[in-house]
Coordinates of C-alpha atoms in Angstrom, one line a residue:
X1 CA 23.3 64.4 18.9
X2 CA 22.5 61.4 21.1
X3 CA 23.9 58.1 19.9
X4 CA 22.0 54.9 20.3
X5 CA 23.6 53.4 23.4
X6 CA 20.1 45.7 23.3
X7 CA 8.3 39.7 22.6
X8 CA 6.5 36.3 24.4
X9 CA 2.8 36.7 25.6
X10 CA 2.7 35.4 29.2
X11 CA -0.3 34.3 31.2
X12 CA -1.9 36.3 34.0
X13 CA -1.0 35.6 37.6
X14 CA -3.7 33.0 38.2
X15 CA -2.7 31.0 35.2
X16 CA 1.0 31.1 36.0
X17 CA 0.4 29.0 39.1
X18 CA -1.5 26.4 37.1
X19 CA 1.1 26.2 34.3
X20 CA 4.3 26.7 36.3
X21 CA 5.7 23.4 35.1
X22 CA 5.2 24.5 31.5
X23 CA 6.7 27.9 32.1
X24 CA 9.8 27.1 34.0
X25 CA 13.2 26.0 33.1
X26 CA 13.4 23.9 36.2
X27 CA 10.8 21.4 35.1
X28 CA 11.8 17.9 36.3
X29 CA 10.2 14.7 35.0
X30 CA 8.3 13.1 37.9
X31 CA 9.6 9.7 38.7
X32 CA 9.1 8.4 42.1
X33 CA 11.5 5.6 41.6
X34 CA 14.4 7.5 40.1
X35 CA 16.6 10.3 41.3
X36 CA 18.9 10.2 38.3
X37 CA 20.5 13.7 38.2
X38 CA 21.7 13.3 34.7
X39 CA 18.2 12.7 33.5
X40 CA 16.9 15.7 35.4
X41 CA 19.7 17.9 34.0
X42 CA 18.8 17.0 30.5
X43 CA 15.3 18.3 31.0
X44 CA 16.3 21.4 33.0
X45 CA 15.5 24.1 30.3
X46 CA 12.6 26.3 29.4
X47 CA 9.9 24.5 27.4
X48 CA 7.6 27.3 26.5
X49 CA 7.6 31.1 26.1
X50 CA 5.1 33.7 25.0
X51 CA 6.3 37.3 24.6
X52 CA 3.9 40.2 24.7
X53 CA 6.0 43.2 25.8
X54 CA 4.9 46.2 23.7
X55 CA 7.2 48.2 21.4
X56 CA 6.5 51.2 23.7
X57 CA 7.8 49.3 26.8
X58 CA 10.7 47.9 24.9
X59 CA 11.6 51.4 23.8
X60 CA 11.3 52.8 27.3
X61 CA 13.5 50.1 28.9
X62 CA 16.0 50.4 26.1
X63 CA 16.4 54.2 26.4
X64 CA 16.9 53.8 30.2
X65 CA 19.6 51.3 29.6
X66 CA 21.3 53.3 26.9
X67 CA 21.2 56.6 28.7
X68 CA 22.5 55.2 32.0
X69 CA 25.3 53.2 30.4
X70 CA 28.7 54.0 31.9
X71 CA 27.3 55.2 35.2
X72 CA 27.3 53.6 38.6
X73 CA 23.5 53.1 38.2
X74 CA 23.4 51.5 34.8
X75 CA 20.0 49.9 34.2
X76 CA 20.0 46.6 32.3
X77 CA 16.9 46.7 30.2
X78 CA 16.4 42.9 30.2
X79 CA 16.5 42.9 34.0
X80 CA 14.1 45.8 34.2
X81 CA 11.6 44.1 31.9
X82 CA 11.9 40.8 33.7
X83 CA 11.3 42.5 37.1
X84 CA 8.3 44.2 35.7
X85 CA 6.9 41.0 34.2
X86 CA 7.5 39.2 37.4
X87 CA 5.5 41.9 39.3
X88 CA 2.5 41.5 37.1
X89 CA 2.7 37.8 36.3
X90 CA 3.6 38.4 32.7
X91 CA 0.3 40.2 32.1
X92 CA 0.8 43.4 30.1
X93 CA -2.7 44.3 29.1
X94 CA -2.9 47.2 31.6
X95 CA -0.1 48.9 29.9
X96 CA -0.3 52.3 31.7
X97 CA -0.2 50.6 35.1
X98 CA 2.8 48.5 34.0
X99 CA 4.6 51.6 32.6
X100 CA 4.1 53.5 35.8
X101 CA 5.6 50.6 37.8
X102 CA 8.6 50.4 35.4
X103 CA 9.1 54.2 35.7
X104 CA 9.0 54.0 39.5
X105 CA 11.4 51.1 39.5
X106 CA 13.8 52.8 37.1
X107 CA 13.7 56.0 39.3
X108 CA 14.7 53.9 42.4
X109 CA 17.5 52.2 40.5
X110 CA 18.9 55.5 39.3
X111 CA 18.8 56.7 42.9
X112 CA 20.9 53.8 44.0
X113 CA 18.5 51.1 45.1
X114 CA 19.9 47.7 44.0
X115 CA 17.8 45.6 41.7
X116 CA 17.8 42.8 44.3
X117 CA 15.5 44.8 46.5
X118 CA 12.9 44.9 43.7
X119 CA 13.2 41.3 42.7
X120 CA 13.3 39.9 46.3
X121 CA 10.2 37.7 46.8
X122 CA 9.3 37.7 43.1
X123 CA 8.9 34.0 42.6
X124 CA 9.2 34.0 38.8
X125 CA 11.9 36.5 38.3
X126 CA 14.6 33.9 37.3
X127 CA 12.3 32.5 34.7
X128 CA 11.5 35.9 33.1
X129 CA 15.1 37.0 33.2
X130 CA 16.2 33.8 31.4
X131 CA 13.4 34.0 28.9
X132 CA 13.8 37.7 28.1
X133 CA 17.5 37.3 27.9
X134 CA 17.0 34.7 25.2
X135 CA 14.6 36.9 23.3
X136 CA 16.6 40.2 23.5
X137 CA 20.1 39.1 24.4
X138 CA 21.9 40.1 21.2
X139 CA 20.2 43.4 20.5
X140 CA 22.1 45.9 22.7
X141 CA 25.8 46.3 23.4
X142 CA 29.0 47.9 22.5
X143 CA 30.1 48.1 18.8
X144 CA 31.6 50.4 16.3
X145 CA 29.4 52.3 13.8
X146 CA 30.4 53.9 10.6
X147 CA 29.0 57.4 10.6
X148 CA 30.5 58.6 7.3
X149 CA 32.9 57.4 4.6
X150 CA 35.7 55.8 6.7
X151 CA 34.6 57.5 9.9
X152 CA 34.0 55.1 12.8
X153 CA 32.6 55.8 16.2
X154 CA 32.5 53.5 19.3
X155 CA 28.9 53.2 20.4
X156 CA 26.8 51.5 23.1
X157 CA 23.3 51.0 21.9
X158 CA 20.9 49.2 19.6
X159 CA 22.8 46.7 17.5
X160 CA 19.8 45.0 15.9
X161 CA 18.0 46.3 12.8
X162 CA 14.6 46.2 11.2
X163 CA 14.4 43.3 8.7
X164 CA 13.3 45.9 6.0
X165 CA 15.9 48.3 4.5
X166 CA 15.5 52.0 5.2
X167 CA 13.3 53.9 2.7
X168 CA 11.5 50.8 1.4
X169 CA 7.7 50.8 2.2
X170 CA 6.0 47.9 3.9
X171 CA 2.8 47.1 5.8
X172 CA 2.1 44.6 8.6
X173 CA -0.2 43.6 11.3
X174 CA -0.1 41.1 14.2
X175 CA -0.8 37.8 12.3
X176 CA 1.1 35.4 14.6
X177 CA -0.9 32.2 15.2
X178 CA -3.5 32.5 12.4
X179 CA -4.3 29.4 10.5
X180 CA -2.4 28.1 7.5
X181 CA -3.5 25.1 5.4
X182 CA -0.8 24.4 2.7
X183 CA 0.5 20.9 3.2
X184 CA -1.4 20.5 6.5
X185 CA -3.4 22.5 9.0
X186 CA -1.1 24.6 11.2
X187 CA -0.6 28.0 12.9
X188 CA 1.4 30.8 11.4
X189 CA 4.6 30.9 13.4
X190 CA 6.0 34.2 12.2
X191 CA 5.3 37.7 11.2
X192 CA 4.5 38.8 7.7
X193 CA 5.7 42.2 6.3
X194 CA 4.1 43.0 2.9
X195 CA 6.1 45.0 0.4
X196 CA 7.6 45.2 -3.1
X197 CA 9.5 42.5 -5.1
X198 CA 13.2 43.0 -4.7
X199 CA 13.0 45.0 -1.4
X200 CA 16.4 44.4 0.4
X201 CA 16.0 42.2 3.4
X202 CA 18.2 43.0 6.3
X203 CA 20.0 40.8 8.9
X204 CA 18.3 41.7 12.2
X205 CA 21.1 40.4 14.5
X206 CA 24.7 39.4 13.8
X207 CA 25.1 35.6 13.5
X208 CA 25.9 32.8 11.1
X209 CA 23.9 31.3 8.3
X210 CA 22.6 27.9 9.5
X211 CA 20.2 27.2 6.6
X212 CA 20.0 28.4 3.0
X213 CA 18.1 27.1 0.1
X214 CA 14.6 25.9 -0.9
X215 CA 11.9 24.8 1.5
X216 CA 8.5 24.0 0.0
X217 CA 6.7 26.0 2.7
X218 CA 9.0 29.0 2.9
X219 CA 10.3 29.0 -0.7
X220 CA 13.8 30.5 -0.9
X221 CA 14.7 31.0 2.7
X222 CA 17.6 31.9 5.1
X223 CA 18.0 30.7 8.7
X224 CA 20.5 32.7 10.8
X225 CA 21.6 31.6 14.3
X226 CA 22.7 34.1 16.9
X227 CA 26.3 33.6 18.2
X228 CA 25.0 32.6 21.6
X229 CA 22.8 30.0 20.0
X230 CA 19.6 31.2 21.6
X231 CA 17.9 32.7 18.6
X232 CA 17.2 31.4 15.1
X233 CA 15.9 34.0 12.7
X234 CA 14.0 32.7 9.7
X235 CA 13.5 34.8 6.5
X236 CA 11.3 33.2 3.9
X237 CA 9.5 33.6 0.5
X238 CA 12.5 35.4 -1.0
X239 CA 12.7 36.5 -4.6
X240 CA 12.5 34.1 -7.5
X241 CA 15.7 33.7 -9.5
X242 CA 17.7 36.1 -7.3
X243 CA 16.8 35.5 -3.7
X244 CA 20.1 36.0 -1.9
X245 CA 22.9 38.6 -1.4
X246 CA 26.0 37.8 -3.5
X247 CA 28.3 35.3 -1.8
X248 CA 26.0 34.2 0.9
X249 CA 26.4 30.5 1.9
X250 CA 25.8 28.2 4.8
X251 CA 28.3 29.1 7.5
X252 CA 28.7 32.7 6.4
X253 CA 29.1 35.2 9.2
X254 CA 26.7 38.1 8.7
X255 CA 26.4 41.3 10.6
X256 CA 23.3 43.1 11.8
X257 CA 22.3 45.6 9.1
X258 CA 23.8 43.5 6.2
X259 CA 21.6 43.0 3.1
X260 CA 21.0 39.2 3.0
X261 CA 18.3 38.8 0.4
X262 CA 15.3 40.2 -1.4
X263 CA 11.6 40.1 -0.9
X264 CA 9.5 37.9 -3.1
X265 CA 6.7 35.4 -3.0
X266 CA 8.2 32.0 -3.6
X267 CA 7.1 28.8 -1.8
X268 CA 4.2 26.4 -1.3
X269 CA 5.7 24.1 -3.9
X270 CA 7.9 21.0 -3.8
X271 CA 9.4 22.3 -7.0
X272 CA 12.2 24.9 -6.6
X273 CA 12.0 28.5 -7.6
X274 CA 8.2 28.7 -7.9
X275 CA 6.0 31.7 -7.1
X276 CA 3.0 30.0 -5.5
X277 CA 2.2 32.7 -2.9
X278 CA -0.2 35.4 -3.9
X279 CA 1.1 38.3 -1.8
X280 CA 4.7 39.6 -2.0
X281 CA 6.0 39.6 1.5
X282 CA 8.7 38.6 4.0
X283 CA 7.9 35.9 6.5
X284 CA 10.0 36.7 9.5
X285 CA 10.2 34.2 12.3
X286 CA 12.0 34.2 15.7
X287 CA 12.7 30.8 17.3
X288 CA 14.1 30.4 20.8
X289 CA 16.5 27.6 21.6
X290 CA 17.3 26.7 25.2
X291 CA 18.3 23.1 24.2
X292 CA 19.3 21.7 20.8
X293 CA 16.4 19.2 21.1
X294 CA 14.1 22.2 20.5
X295 CA 15.6 23.1 17.1
X296 CA 13.3 20.9 15.1
X297 CA 10.3 18.8 16.0
X298 CA 7.6 19.0 18.7
X299 CA 9.6 21.1 21.2
X300 CA 10.0 24.2 19.0
X301 CA 9.4 27.6 20.6
X302 CA 8.4 30.4 18.1
X303 CA 7.5 33.8 19.4
X304 CA 5.3 36.6 18.1
X305 CA 7.8 39.1 16.5
X306 CA 5.3 41.9 15.7
X307 CA 6.2 44.1 18.7
X308 CA 9.9 43.5 18.2
X309 CA 9.7 44.5 14.5
X310 CA 7.7 47.6 15.6
X311 CA 10.4 48.5 18.1
X312 CA 13.2 47.9 15.6
X313 CA 11.6 50.2 13.0
X314 CA 13.5 53.0 14.8
X315 CA 16.7 51.4 13.4
X316 CA 16.7 50.6 9.7
X317 CA 19.8 49.9 7.7
X318 CA 20.3 52.1 4.6
X319 CA 21.1 50.1 1.4
X320 CA 22.6 51.3 -1.9
X321 CA 22.3 49.7 -5.3
X322 CA 25.4 48.2 -7.0
X323 CA 25.6 49.7 -10.4
X324 CA 23.2 48.2 -13.0
X325 CA 22.9 44.9 -11.1
X326 CA 20.1 43.7 -8.9
X327 CA 22.4 43.7 -5.9
X328 CA 22.1 46.0 -3.0
X329 CA 24.6 46.5 -0.1
X330 CA 24.5 48.4 3.2
X331 CA 25.8 52.0 3.1
X332 CA 27.3 52.1 6.6
X333 CA 29.0 49.3 8.3
X334 CA 29.4 48.1 11.8
X335 CA 32.1 46.2 13.7
X336 CA 30.5 43.8 16.1
X337 CA 32.8 42.4 18.8
X338 CA 30.7 39.3 19.1
X339 CA 31.2 38.5 15.4
X340 CA 34.9 39.1 15.8
X341 CA 35.1 36.8 18.8
X342 CA 33.1 34.1 17.0
X343 CA 35.4 34.3 13.9
X344 CA 38.5 34.0 16.2
X345 CA 36.9 31.0 17.9
X346 CA 36.2 29.2 14.5
X347 CA 39.8 29.6 13.2

């Protein structure tokens, strides 16, 4: 049995040239009278990302990475996707053409052609590689997986999980960017997954709890930061009265696949613990952070998570109920070296 061996809508080629300053990490504030390198360095980070790689392309690149791991011709899925995006200017609408190119590139890589030959002359490769690394950086790697009671196996593969526990039904569609009006007119900067009250919500990627508590827009919500600091996962509208997994607190280290909370419909109220949302659902958001100034305010980068969630549906964490309580816990554990390194660092 094969073991599992880790999206941003980008503009077409013509638009890339026009908006290069907005796309690139190397955007420098124009100032004809100043060459202050410290000032330039402070602004030397990506300002905007739109991710549109389909779940099919994510799956294809991932499987090539997993299956070639440990060989002399290991294909890094982020590099392959970044190379492909650079070749087509980030435009993925002609998916079959893009997939053919990716297949041809992967074939060459497996035959020993270095990636540098494919990326040479691709002006925007460095941008795509940095942007895609920020989106996908913590999803694939080495870890230990529990395959039975007390049985552990070293694995290289998909470490990230679907945000909905295995066996629990949900429905969704691509609703990123649609209008919202509570409080003020704004766009929906997340992905909604509709389901049943009490559905166990799963930690997508290992990290630490950065935010926990009530927010009038998100109701009971959890914010989890990846260990590399690049991703902030936002889980909102959790269950009234019993929103979180037992013992969860700000600063807690959580592992991919852990039960962190329960689906509900709280929010849209300045008063805590109020169900003011009509539809039971999880609001799942992914924020990219290239500089801490982007964490809150006008520089925030939120990406469309629909295709990512679709891709992660292949990897759902199984949860079991704890006796007669309302608590659920994961059935099979993982040991994530990144979490262990973070915990050693924090001691």
